[in-house]
Coordinates of C-alpha atoms in Angstrom, one line a residue:
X614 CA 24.7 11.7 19.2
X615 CA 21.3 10.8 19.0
X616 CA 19.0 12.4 16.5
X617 CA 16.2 15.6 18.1
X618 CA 12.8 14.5 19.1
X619 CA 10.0 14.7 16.6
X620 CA 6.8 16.7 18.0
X621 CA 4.9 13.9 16.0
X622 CA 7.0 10.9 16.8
X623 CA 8.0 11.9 20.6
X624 CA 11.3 8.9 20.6
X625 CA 14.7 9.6 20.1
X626 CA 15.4 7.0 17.9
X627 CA 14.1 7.5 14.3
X628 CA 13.4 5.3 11.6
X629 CA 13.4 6.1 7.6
X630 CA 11.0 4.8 5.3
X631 CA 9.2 5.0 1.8
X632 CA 5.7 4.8 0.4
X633 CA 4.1 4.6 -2.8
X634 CA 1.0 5.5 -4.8
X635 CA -0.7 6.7 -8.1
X636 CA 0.8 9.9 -9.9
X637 CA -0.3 13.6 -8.8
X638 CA -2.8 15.4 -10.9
X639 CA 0.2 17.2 -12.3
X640 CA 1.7 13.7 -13.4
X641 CA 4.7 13.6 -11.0
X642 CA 5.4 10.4 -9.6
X643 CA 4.4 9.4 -6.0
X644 CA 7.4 8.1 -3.9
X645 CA 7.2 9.4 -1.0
X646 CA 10.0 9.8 1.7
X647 CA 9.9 9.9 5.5
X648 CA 13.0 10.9 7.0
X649 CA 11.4 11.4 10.4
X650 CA 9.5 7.8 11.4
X651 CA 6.4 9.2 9.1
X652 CA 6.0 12.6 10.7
X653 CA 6.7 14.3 7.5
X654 CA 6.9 13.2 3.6
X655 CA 8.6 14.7 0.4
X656 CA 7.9 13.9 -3.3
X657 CA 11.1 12.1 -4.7
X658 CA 11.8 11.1 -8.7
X659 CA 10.3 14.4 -10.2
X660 CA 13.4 15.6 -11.6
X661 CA 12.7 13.1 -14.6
X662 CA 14.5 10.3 -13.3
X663 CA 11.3 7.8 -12.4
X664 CA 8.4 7.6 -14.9
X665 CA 5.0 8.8 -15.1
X666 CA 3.4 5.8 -14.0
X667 CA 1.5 4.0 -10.6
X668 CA 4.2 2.6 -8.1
X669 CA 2.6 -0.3 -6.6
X670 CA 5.1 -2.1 -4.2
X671 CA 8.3 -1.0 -2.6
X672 CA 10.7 -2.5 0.2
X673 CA 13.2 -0.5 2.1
X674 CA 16.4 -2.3 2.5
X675 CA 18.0 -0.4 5.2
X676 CA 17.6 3.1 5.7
X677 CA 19.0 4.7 2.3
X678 CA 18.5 1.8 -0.1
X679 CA 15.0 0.9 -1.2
X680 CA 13.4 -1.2 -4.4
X681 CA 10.5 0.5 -6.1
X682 CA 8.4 -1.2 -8.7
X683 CA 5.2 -0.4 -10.9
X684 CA 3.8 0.5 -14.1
X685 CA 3.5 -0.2 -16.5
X686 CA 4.8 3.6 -18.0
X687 CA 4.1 5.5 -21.0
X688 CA 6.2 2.9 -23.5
X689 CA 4.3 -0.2 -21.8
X690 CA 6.9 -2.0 -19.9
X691 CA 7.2 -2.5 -15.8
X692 CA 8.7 -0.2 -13.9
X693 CA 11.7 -1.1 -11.8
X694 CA 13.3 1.8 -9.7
X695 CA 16.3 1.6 -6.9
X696 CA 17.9 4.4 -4.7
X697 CA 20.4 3.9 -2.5
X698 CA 21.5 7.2 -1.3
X699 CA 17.9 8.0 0.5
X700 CA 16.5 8.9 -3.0
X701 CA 18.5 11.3 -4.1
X702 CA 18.7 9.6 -7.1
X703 CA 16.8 6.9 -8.6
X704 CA 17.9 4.2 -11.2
X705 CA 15.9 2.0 -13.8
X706 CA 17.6 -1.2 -13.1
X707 CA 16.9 -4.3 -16.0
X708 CA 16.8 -3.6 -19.9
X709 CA 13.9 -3.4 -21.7
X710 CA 14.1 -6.7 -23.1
X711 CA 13.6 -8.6 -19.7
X712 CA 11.1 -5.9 -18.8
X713 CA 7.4 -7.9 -18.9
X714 CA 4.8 -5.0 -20.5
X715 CA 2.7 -5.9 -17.2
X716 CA 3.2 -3.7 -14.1
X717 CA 4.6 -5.0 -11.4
X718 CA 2.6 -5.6 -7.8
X719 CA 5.2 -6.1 -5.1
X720 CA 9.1 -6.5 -4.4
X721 CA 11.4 -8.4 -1.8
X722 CA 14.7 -8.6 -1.3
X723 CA 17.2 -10.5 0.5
X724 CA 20.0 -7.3 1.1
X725 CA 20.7 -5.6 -2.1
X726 CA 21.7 -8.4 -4.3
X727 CA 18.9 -10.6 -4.8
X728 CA 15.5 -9.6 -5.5
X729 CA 12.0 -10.4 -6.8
X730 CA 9.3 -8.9 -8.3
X731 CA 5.9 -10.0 -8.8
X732 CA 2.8 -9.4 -11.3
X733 CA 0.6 -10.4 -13.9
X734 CA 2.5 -13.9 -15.2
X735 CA 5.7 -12.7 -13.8
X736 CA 8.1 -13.8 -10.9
X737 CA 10.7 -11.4 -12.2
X738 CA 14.6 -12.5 -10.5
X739 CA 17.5 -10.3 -10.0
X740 CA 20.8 -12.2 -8.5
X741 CA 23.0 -9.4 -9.2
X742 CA 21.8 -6.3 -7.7
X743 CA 19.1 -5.5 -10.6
X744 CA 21.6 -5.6 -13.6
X745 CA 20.0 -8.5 -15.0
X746 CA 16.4 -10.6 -14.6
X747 CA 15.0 -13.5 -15.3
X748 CA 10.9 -14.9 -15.2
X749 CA 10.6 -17.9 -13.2
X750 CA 7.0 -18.1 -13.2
X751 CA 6.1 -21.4 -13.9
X752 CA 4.5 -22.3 -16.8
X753 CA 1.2 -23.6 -15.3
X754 CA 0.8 -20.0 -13.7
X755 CA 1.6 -18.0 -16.5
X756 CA -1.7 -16.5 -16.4
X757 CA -1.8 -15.9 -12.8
X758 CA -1.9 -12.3 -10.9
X759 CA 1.0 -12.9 -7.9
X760 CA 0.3 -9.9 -5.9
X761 CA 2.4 -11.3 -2.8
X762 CA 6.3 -11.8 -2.8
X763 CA 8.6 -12.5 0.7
X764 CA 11.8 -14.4 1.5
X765 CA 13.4 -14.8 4.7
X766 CA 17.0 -15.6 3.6
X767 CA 17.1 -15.2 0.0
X768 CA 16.9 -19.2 -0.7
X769 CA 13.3 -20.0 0.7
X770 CA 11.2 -17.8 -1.4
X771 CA 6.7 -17.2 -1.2
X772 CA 4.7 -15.6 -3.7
X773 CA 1.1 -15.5 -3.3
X774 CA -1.5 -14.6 -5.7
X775 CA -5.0 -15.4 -7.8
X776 CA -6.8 -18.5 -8.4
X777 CA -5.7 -21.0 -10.1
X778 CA -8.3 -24.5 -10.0
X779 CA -10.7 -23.6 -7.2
X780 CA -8.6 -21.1 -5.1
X781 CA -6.0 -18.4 -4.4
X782 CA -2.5 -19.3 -5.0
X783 CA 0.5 -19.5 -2.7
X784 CA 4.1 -21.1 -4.4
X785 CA 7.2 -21.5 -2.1
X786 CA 10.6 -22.1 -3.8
X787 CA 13.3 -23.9 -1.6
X788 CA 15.9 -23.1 -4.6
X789 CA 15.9 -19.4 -4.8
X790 CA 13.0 -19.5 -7.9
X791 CA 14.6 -22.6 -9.5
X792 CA 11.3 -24.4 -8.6
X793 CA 8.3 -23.9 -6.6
X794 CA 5.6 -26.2 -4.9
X795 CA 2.1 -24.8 -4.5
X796 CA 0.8 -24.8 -0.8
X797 CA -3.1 -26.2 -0.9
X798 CA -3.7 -25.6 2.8
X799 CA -7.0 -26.9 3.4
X800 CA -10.6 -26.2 3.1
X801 CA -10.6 -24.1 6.3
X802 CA -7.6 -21.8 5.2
X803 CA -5.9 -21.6 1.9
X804 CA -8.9 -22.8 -0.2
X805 CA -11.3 -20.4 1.5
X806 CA -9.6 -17.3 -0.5
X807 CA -10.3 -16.4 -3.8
X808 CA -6.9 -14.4 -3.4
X809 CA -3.6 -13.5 -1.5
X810 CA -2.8 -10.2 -1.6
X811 CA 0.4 -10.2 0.7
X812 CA 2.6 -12.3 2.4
X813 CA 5.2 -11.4 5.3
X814 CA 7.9 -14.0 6.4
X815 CA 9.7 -14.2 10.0
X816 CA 12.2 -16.9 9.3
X817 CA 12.3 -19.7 6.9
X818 CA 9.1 -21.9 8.9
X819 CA 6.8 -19.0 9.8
X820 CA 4.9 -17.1 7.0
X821 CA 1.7 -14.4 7.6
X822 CA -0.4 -14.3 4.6
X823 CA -4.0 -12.3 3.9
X824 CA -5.9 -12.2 1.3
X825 CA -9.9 -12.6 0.3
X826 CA -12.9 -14.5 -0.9
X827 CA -14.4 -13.7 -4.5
X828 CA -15.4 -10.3 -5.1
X829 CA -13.3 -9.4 -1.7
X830 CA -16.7 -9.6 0.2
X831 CA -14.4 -11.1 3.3
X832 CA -10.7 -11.2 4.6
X833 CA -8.6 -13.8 6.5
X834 CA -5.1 -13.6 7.9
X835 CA -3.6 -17.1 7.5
X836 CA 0.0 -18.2 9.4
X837 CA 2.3 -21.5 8.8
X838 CA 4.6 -22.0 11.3
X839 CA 6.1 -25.2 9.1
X840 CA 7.2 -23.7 6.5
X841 CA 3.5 -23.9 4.5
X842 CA 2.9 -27.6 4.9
X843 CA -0.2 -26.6 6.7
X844 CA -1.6 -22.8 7.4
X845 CA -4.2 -22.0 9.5
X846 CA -6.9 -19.3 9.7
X847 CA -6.5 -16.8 12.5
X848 CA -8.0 -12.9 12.2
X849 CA -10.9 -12.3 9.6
X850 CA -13.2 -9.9 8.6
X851 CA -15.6 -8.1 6.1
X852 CA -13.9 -6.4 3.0
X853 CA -10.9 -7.7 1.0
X854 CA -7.5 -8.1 3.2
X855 CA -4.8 -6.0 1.7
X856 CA -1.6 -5.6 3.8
X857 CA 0.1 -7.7 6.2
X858 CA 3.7 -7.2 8.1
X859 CA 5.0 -9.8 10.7
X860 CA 8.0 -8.3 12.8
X861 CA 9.0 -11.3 14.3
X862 CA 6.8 -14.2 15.5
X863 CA 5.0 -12.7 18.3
X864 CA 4.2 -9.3 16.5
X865 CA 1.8 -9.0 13.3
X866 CA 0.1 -5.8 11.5
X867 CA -2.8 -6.3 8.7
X868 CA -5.2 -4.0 7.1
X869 CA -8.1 -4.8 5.2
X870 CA -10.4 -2.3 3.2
X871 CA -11.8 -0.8 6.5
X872 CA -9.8 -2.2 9.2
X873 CA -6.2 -2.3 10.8
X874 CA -5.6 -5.4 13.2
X875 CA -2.7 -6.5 14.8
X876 CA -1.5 -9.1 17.4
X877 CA 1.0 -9.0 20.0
X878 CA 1.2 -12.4 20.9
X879 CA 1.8 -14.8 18.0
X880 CA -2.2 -14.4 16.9
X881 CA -3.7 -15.6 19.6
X882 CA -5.6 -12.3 20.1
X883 CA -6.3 -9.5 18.0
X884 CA -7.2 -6.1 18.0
X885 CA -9.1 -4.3 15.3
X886 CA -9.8 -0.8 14.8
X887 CA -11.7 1.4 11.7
X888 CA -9.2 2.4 9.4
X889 CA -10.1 4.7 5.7
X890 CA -11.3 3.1 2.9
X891 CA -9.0 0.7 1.1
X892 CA -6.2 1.1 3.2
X893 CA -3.5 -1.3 1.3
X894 CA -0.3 -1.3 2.8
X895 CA 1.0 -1.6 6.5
X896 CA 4.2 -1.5 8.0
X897 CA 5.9 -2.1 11.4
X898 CA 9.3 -2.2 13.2
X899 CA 8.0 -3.8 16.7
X900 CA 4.8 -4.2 18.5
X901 CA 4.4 -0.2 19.0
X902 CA 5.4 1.5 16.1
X903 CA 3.3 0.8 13.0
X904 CA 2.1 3.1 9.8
X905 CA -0.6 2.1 7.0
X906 CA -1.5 4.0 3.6
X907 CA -4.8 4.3 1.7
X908 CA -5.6 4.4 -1.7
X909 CA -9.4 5.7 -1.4
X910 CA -10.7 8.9 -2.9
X911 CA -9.4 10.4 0.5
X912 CA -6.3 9.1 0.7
X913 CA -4.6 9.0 4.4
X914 CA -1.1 8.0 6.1
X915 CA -1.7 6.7 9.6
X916 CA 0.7 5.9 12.1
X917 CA 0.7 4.8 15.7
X918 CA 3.3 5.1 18.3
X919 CA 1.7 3.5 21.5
X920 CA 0.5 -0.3 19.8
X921 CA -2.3 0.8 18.2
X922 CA -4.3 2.7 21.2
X923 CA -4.4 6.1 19.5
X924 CA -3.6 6.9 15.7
X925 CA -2.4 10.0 14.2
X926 CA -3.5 11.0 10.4
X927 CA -1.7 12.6 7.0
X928 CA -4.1 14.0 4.6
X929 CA -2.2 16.4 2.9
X930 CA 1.3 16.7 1.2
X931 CA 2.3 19.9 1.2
X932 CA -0.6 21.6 -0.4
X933 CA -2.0 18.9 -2.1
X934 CA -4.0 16.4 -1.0
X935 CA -2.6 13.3 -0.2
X936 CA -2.3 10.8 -3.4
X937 CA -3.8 7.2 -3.3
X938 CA -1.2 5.3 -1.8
X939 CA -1.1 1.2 -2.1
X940 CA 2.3 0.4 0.0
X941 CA 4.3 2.0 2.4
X942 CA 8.4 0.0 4.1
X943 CA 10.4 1.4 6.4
X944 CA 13.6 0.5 7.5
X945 CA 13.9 -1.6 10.5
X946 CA 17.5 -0.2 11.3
X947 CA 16.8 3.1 13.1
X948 CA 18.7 6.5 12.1
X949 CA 22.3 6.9 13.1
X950 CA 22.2 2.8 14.0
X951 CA 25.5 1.8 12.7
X952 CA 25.9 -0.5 9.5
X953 CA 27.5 -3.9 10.1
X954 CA 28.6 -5.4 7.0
X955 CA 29.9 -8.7 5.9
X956 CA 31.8 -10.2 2.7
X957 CA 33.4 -12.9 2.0
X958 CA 37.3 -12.9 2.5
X959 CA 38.3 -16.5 1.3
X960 CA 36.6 -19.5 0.5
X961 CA 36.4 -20.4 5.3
X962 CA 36.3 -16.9 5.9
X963 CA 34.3 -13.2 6.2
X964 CA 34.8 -10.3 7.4
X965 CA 32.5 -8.2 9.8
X966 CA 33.1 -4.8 9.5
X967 CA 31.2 -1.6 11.2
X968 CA 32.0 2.2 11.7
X969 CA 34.7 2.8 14.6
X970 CA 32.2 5.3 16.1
X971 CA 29.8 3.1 17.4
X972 CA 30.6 3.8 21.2
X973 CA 28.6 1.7 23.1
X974 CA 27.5 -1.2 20.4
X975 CA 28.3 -4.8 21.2
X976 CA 28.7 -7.7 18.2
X977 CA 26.4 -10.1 19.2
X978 CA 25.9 -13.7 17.2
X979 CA 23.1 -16.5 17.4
X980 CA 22.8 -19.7 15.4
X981 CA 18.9 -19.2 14.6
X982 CA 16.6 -16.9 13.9
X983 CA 14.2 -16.3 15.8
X984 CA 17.1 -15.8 18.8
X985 CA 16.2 -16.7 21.7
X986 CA 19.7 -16.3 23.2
X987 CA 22.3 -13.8 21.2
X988 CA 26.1 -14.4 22.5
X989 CA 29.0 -11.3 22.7
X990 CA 31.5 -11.4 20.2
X991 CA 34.7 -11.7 22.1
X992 CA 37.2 -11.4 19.2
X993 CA 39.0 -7.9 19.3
X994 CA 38.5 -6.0 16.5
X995 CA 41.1 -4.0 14.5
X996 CA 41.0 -1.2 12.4
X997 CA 41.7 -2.4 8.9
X998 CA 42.5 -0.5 5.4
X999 CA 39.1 0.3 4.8
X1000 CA 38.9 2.4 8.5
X1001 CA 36.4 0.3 10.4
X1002 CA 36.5 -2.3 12.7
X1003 CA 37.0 -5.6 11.5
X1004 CA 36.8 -9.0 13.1
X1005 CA 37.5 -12.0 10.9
X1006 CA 35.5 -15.0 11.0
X1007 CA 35.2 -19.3 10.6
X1008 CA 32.7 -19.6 7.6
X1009 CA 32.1 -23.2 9.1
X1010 CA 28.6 -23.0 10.2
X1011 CA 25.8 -23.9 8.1
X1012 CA 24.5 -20.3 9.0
X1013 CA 25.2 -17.6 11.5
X1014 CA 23.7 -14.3 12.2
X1015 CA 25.3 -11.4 13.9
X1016 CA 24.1 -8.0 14.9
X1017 CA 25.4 -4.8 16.8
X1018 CA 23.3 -4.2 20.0
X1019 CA 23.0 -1.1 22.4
X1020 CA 22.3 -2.2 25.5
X1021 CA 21.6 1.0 27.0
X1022 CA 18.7 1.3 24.4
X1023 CA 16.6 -1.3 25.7

């Protein structure tokens, strides 16, 4: 059964999400949670299980596990928080001792096993789920503010940042953090921003960047469909650019200090509308549903539902007023969308596994992402120990992607 309408968010499919911010006046933290594609928010953490301390970046990984990460709290270490029962709990993953005493600006993950965080001299790495972390900055950006962090596949890895030399900084690791490269661009891109704030990837070749000139008098969104060996300038403005999320390579949402822009067709246009002051962090799951936080005195949630032609506004949280808020990630997998699974069941084989009631869902599979073609699954599935469908499958390829479809959705 599909979830009840929203009066707010009038679809029947629903999507999850977080955002985060600076602590109330009262000194609770700000995580906030959406349960209902942004029509409504709740305070999480305040039961003394996330610190007293600014959140600045958080990604959701599906819709009941997300990565938080700030700080720096009270004792003067970074703050890294993970949920994944919807925030009904939150744990403080990584000891103190691999904890920089910076806070941390943003977070990506690849699922739930490998992550990064970013900051001041820090490209913190997690390969086992947050238990343990290592800094693979490199030593010439030691000094460096990384405020940008994405990976398409958990191999190819961006983090964007500062100057360093004569402008702002973008590294891309082929390695998983093992080593980077720094991406010059050219006069009329790259080296035309002071710094990049946030970076958003599609697949392993096309990368959305924005960032801004010294002093953030004015913005640019920069794209690389070559996996960064050349970026070029597309969408720019007055202001600093803050936020940027591409949904695949047709579909991209920014927001700058003043503005929200988007394009619908790969960046060849744009559309720009006024948005409130600072407004940091943007988030989209397709070309019509897309919500952006602010972190100005008047701090605001805004969320469209038809592509940007009208926008609807949060001001308040209950009975307080809305805290200054710097990121907001929802969950691309809509509520009540079955979870498809995969693990490795010997060294030429996995096994794809998904709940038995998901009347109605096909197992698709492509070779490449972006898809233009996605093939059925013919394999039978049985119902194995663990009660779901399982299908078995050839490890052979040097990568494969699969998803569960509803046809009768589109």
């Amino acid at each position: 059964r599909r979830p009840p309408r929203s009066t707010l968010f009038p679809y029947t499919t629903l999507f999850r999400s977080w955002a985060v911010g600076v602590p109330s006046a009262e000194g609770l933290p700000t995580i906030l949670r959406s349960t209902d594609s942004g029509a409504s928010w709740t305070r999480q953490g305040t039961n003394g299980q996330v610190a007293t301390a600014p959140m600045f970046g958080v990604t959701a990984v599906d819709p009941d596990t997300a990565w938080v990460v700030g700080g720096p709290d009270p004792s003067g270490y970074a703050t890294i928080y993970h949920t994944s029962n919807g925030g009904g709990t939150w744990n403080r993953m990584g000891a103190t001792a691999q904890m920089p005493e910076v806070g941390l600006q943003k977070v990506a993950t690849f699922g739930d096993n490998r992550i990064w965080a970013v900051g001041f001299g820090v490209i913190l790495h997690s390969r086992d789920g947050g238990a343990t972390w290592t800094n693979q900055v490199p030593s010439d950006y030691a000094t460096n503010l990384f405020q940008g962090v994405a990976t398409p596949d958990g191999v190819n890895v961006w983090v964007t940042g500062n100057t360093v030399g004569d402008y702002a900084t973008i590294l891309k690791s082929t390695n998983g953090g093992a080593s980077w490269i720094r991406q010059r661009g050219s006069a009329d891109d790259v080296q035309l921003l002071d710094h990049i704030l946030d970076i958003s990837t599609v697949d392993t070749n096309t990368a959305w960047a924005i960032g801004g000139t010294q002093r953030g008098v004015n913005w640019a969104v920069l794209a690389t469909t070559n996996g960064g060996s050349t970026w070029t300038r597309h969408s720019y403005g007055n202001g600093d650019g803050n936020g940027i999320h591409a949904v695949d390579a047709s579909t991209i949402w920014a927001v700058s200090d003043n503005n929200t822009t988007w394009s619908a067709d790969g960046g060849t246009s744009w559309q720009v509308i006024h948005s409130p002051t600072d407004t940091m962090g943007i988030s989209a799951v397709d070309s019509r549903l897309a919500w952006a936080v602010s972190a100005g005195q008047f701090a605001v949630i805004q969320w469209t539902t038809n592509g940007g032609s009208t926008w609807m506004t949060h001001t308040q949280l209950g009975i307080e007023t809305m805290p200054s808020l710097f990121t907001v990630s929802f969950a691309s997998t809509p509520i009540g969308w079955p979870l498809l699974s995969v693990t490795q069941s010997s060294p030429l084989q996995a096994t794809l596994s998904w709940p038995t009631n998901a009347a109605g869902f096909v197992l698709e599979t492509t070779l490449g992402l972006p898809a233009s073609t996605w093939m059925t699954v013919t394999n039978v599935p049985v119902i194995g120990n663990n009660s779901l469908f399982n299908i078995v499958i050839a490890t052979t390829n040097a990568q494969q992607f699969f998803r569960l479809h509803l046809p009768m959705n589109e």
